[in-house]
Structure formats: structure tokens, C-alpha cells
Amino acid sequence: MLASLQLQGADLLDRILDAAAVHARAALGVPVSLRRCENVEIREAMDDLQFESWCLRKDDEGLVVMAMATARDESGHACVVATGRFTFSTFAAPSASIVTRLGRLGASTK
């Protein structure tokens, strides 16, 4: 999918991913690691983009952030230009599942 994006589409993907990463860093701290991209839709690139992002879920797997870019079309109506759902994690604080596995490993070696 990414290989077939035009240059404008790739730039728009980069910008929407950056908006999602800013939200993830604010919630998780730095550094964050992108784990997954889902439901990414890139439409026609437009000028004067507005970016929004919000948290959908935070759990052991990481933080899932939805990001959206909007703009005004020729007639002045707001339209969605790009959307995507991105999962971020950090290795600074291991997930509960990792801690549980490490605990089991430690218990079996004692």
C-alpha cells in the first residue's frame, strides 16, 4: 500500500503520523515506538490542513491514537482529507504482559 502512494500522499501520511505521534508522546512520554498502522485512508492533499488526534484506548498493548486531517474544499465546506489509527508503545515501562512473563521466568529459575 505505501509503495503505491504518490509523493503528496506520502507527505500527508507522514504529517498525520506525526500528529498521532505527538499525542502518543504526550500520553506515554518519550521515546515512543510505532507498532501498527490501521485503517489509513489518504485522499486528495489540500492546503491549510488542520490535524486532530485523540486516544481510543490505552492498555497493555500500548496506546491507540486516531488521527485526522481536515481542510476546506472549493465551496468552503469542511472535508476529511486523511485518517488513520496508530498504535504506539514505549519500552521505558514494560507492559503488564511482559512483566508477568518475566515474573514466571524468574520463578521457574529459582
mmCIF file of C-alpha atoms in Angstrom:
data_model
loop_
_atom_site.group_PDB
_atom_site.id
_atom_site.type_symbol
_atom_site.label_atom_id
_atom_site.label_comp_id
_atom_site.label_asym_id
_atom_site.label_seq_id
_atom_site.Cartn_x
_atom_site.Cartn_y
_atom_site.Cartn_z
ATOM 1 C CA MET A 1 0.000 0.000 0.000
ATOM 2 C CA LEU A 2 2.685 2.512 0.975
ATOM 3 C CA ALA A 3 4.728 1.865 -2.157
ATOM 4 C CA SER A 4 1.834 2.971 -4.359
ATOM 5 C CA LEU A 5 1.344 6.338 -2.615
ATOM 6 C CA GLN A 6 2.085 9.413 -4.666
ATOM 7 C CA LEU A 7 4.590 11.909 -3.213
ATOM 8 C CA GLN A 8 1.767 14.131 -1.898
ATOM 9 C CA GLY A 9 0.084 11.118 -0.309
ATOM 10 C CA ALA A 10 3.315 10.010 1.332
ATOM 11 C CA ASP A 11 3.825 13.524 2.723
ATOM 12 C CA LEU A 12 0.261 13.572 4.029
ATOM 13 C CA LEU A 13 0.754 10.156 5.647
ATOM 14 C CA ASP A 14 3.937 11.442 7.289
ATOM 15 C CA ARG A 15 2.118 14.518 8.619
ATOM 16 C CA ILE A 16 -0.851 12.589 10.024
ATOM 17 C CA LEU A 17 1.504 10.062 11.612
ATOM 18 C CA ASP A 18 3.431 12.946 13.172
ATOM 19 C CA ALA A 19 0.177 14.347 14.642
ATOM 20 C CA ALA A 20 -0.563 10.928 16.155
ATOM 21 C CA ALA A 21 2.991 10.589 17.499
ATOM 22 C CA VAL A 22 2.781 13.990 19.213
ATOM 23 C CA HIS A 23 -0.338 12.783 21.031
ATOM 24 C CA ALA A 24 1.355 9.483 21.941
ATOM 25 C CA ARG A 25 4.462 11.230 23.308
ATOM 26 C CA ALA A 26 2.255 13.469 25.444
ATOM 27 C CA ALA A 27 0.493 10.412 26.889
ATOM 28 C CA LEU A 28 3.375 7.928 27.137
ATOM 29 C CA GLY A 29 6.478 10.110 27.352
ATOM 30 C CA VAL A 30 9.449 9.763 25.062
ATOM 31 C CA PRO A 31 10.567 7.752 23.241
ATOM 32 C CA VAL A 32 7.579 6.119 21.623
ATOM 33 C CA SER A 33 7.627 3.354 19.089
ATOM 34 C CA LEU A 34 5.077 2.920 16.307
ATOM 35 C CA ARG A 35 3.770 -0.642 16.488
ATOM 36 C CA ARG A 36 0.921 -0.667 13.988
ATOM 37 C CA CYS A 37 -0.972 1.419 11.405
ATOM 38 C CA GLU A 38 -4.572 0.509 10.676
ATOM 39 C CA ASN A 39 -7.406 1.903 8.609
ATOM 40 C CA VAL A 40 -5.237 4.536 6.966
ATOM 41 C CA GLU A 41 -7.090 6.467 4.296
ATOM 42 C CA ILE A 42 -5.368 9.176 2.285
ATOM 43 C CA ARG A 43 -7.448 11.330 -0.019
ATOM 44 C CA GLU A 44 -6.527 14.337 -2.116
ATOM 45 C CA ALA A 45 -3.910 16.583 -0.498
ATOM 46 C CA MET A 46 -5.194 20.116 0.111
ATOM 47 C CA ASP A 47 -3.855 23.344 1.567
ATOM 48 C CA ASP A 48 -4.459 24.673 5.085
ATOM 49 C CA LEU A 49 -4.810 21.299 6.751
ATOM 50 C CA GLN A 50 -5.987 21.011 10.336
ATOM 51 C CA PHE A 51 -4.866 17.965 12.329
ATOM 52 C CA GLU A 52 -6.710 16.355 15.232
ATOM 53 C CA SER A 53 -5.805 13.324 17.298
ATOM 54 C CA TRP A 54 -7.331 11.561 20.245
ATOM 55 C CA CYS A 55 -6.746 8.430 22.299
ATOM 56 C CA LEU A 56 -9.013 5.491 21.537
ATOM 57 C CA ARG A 57 -7.524 3.027 24.001
ATOM 58 C CA LYS A 58 -4.607 2.613 26.389
ATOM 59 C CA ASP A 59 -3.820 -0.889 27.635
ATOM 60 C CA ASP A 60 -1.003 -3.443 27.938
ATOM 61 C CA GLU A 61 -0.533 -3.420 24.179
ATOM 62 C CA GLY A 62 0.103 0.325 24.059
ATOM 63 C CA LEU A 63 -1.738 3.488 23.158
ATOM 64 C CA VAL A 64 -4.092 3.560 20.174
ATOM 65 C CA VAL A 65 -4.416 7.024 18.651
ATOM 66 C CA MET A 66 -6.845 8.117 15.954
ATOM 67 C CA ALA A 67 -5.621 10.986 13.797
ATOM 68 C CA MET A 68 -7.478 13.005 11.198
ATOM 69 C CA ALA A 69 -6.615 15.793 8.774
ATOM 70 C CA THR A 70 -9.359 18.134 7.576
ATOM 71 C CA ALA A 71 -9.465 21.052 5.154
ATOM 72 C CA ARG A 72 -11.970 23.281 3.349
ATOM 73 C CA ASP A 73 -12.938 22.408 -0.220
ATOM 74 C CA GLU A 74 -13.519 24.941 -3.030
ATOM 75 C CA SER A 75 -17.011 25.704 -1.755
ATOM 76 C CA GLY A 76 -15.828 26.246 1.816
ATOM 77 C CA HIS A 77 -17.182 23.010 3.252
ATOM 78 C CA ALA A 78 -15.088 21.069 5.757
ATOM 79 C CA CYS A 79 -13.922 17.713 4.452
ATOM 80 C CA VAL A 80 -11.805 14.875 5.749
ATOM 81 C CA VAL A 81 -8.540 14.556 3.849
ATOM 82 C CA ALA A 82 -6.836 11.730 5.760
ATOM 83 C CA THR A 83 -7.498 9.417 8.693
ATOM 84 C CA GLY A 84 -5.636 6.643 10.428
ATOM 85 C CA ARG A 85 -5.415 4.606 13.579
ATOM 86 C CA PHE A 86 -1.933 4.143 15.031
ATOM 87 C CA THR A 87 -0.700 2.025 17.937
ATOM 88 C CA PHE A 88 2.306 3.258 19.903
ATOM 89 C CA SER A 89 4.248 1.764 22.781
ATOM 90 C CA THR A 90 7.292 2.564 24.827
ATOM 91 C CA PHE A 91 9.978 0.320 26.218
ATOM 92 C CA ALA A 92 10.563 2.655 29.165
ATOM 93 C CA ALA A 93 7.748 0.917 31.061
ATOM 94 C CA PRO A 94 7.198 -2.700 30.034
ATOM 95 C CA SER A 95 3.636 -3.832 29.560
ATOM 96 C CA ALA A 96 1.955 -5.910 32.249
ATOM 97 C CA SER A 97 2.121 -8.962 29.989
ATOM 98 C CA ILE A 98 5.913 -8.638 29.723
ATOM 99 C CA VAL A 99 6.248 -8.171 33.486
ATOM 100 C CA THR A 100 4.065 -11.259 34.046
ATOM 101 C CA ARG A 101 6.175 -13.352 31.665
ATOM 102 C CA LEU A 102 9.412 -12.162 33.265
ATOM 103 C CA GLY A 103 7.982 -12.991 36.689
ATOM 104 C CA ARG A 104 7.144 -16.519 35.567
ATOM 105 C CA LEU A 105 10.606 -16.938 34.073
ATOM 106 C CA GLY A 106 12.229 -15.764 37.314
ATOM 107 C CA ALA A 107 10.035 -18.076 39.395
ATOM 108 C CA SER A 108 10.963 -21.101 37.288
ATOM 109 C CA THR A 109 14.718 -20.467 37.611
ATOM 110 C CA LYS A 110 14.764 -20.140 41.411
#
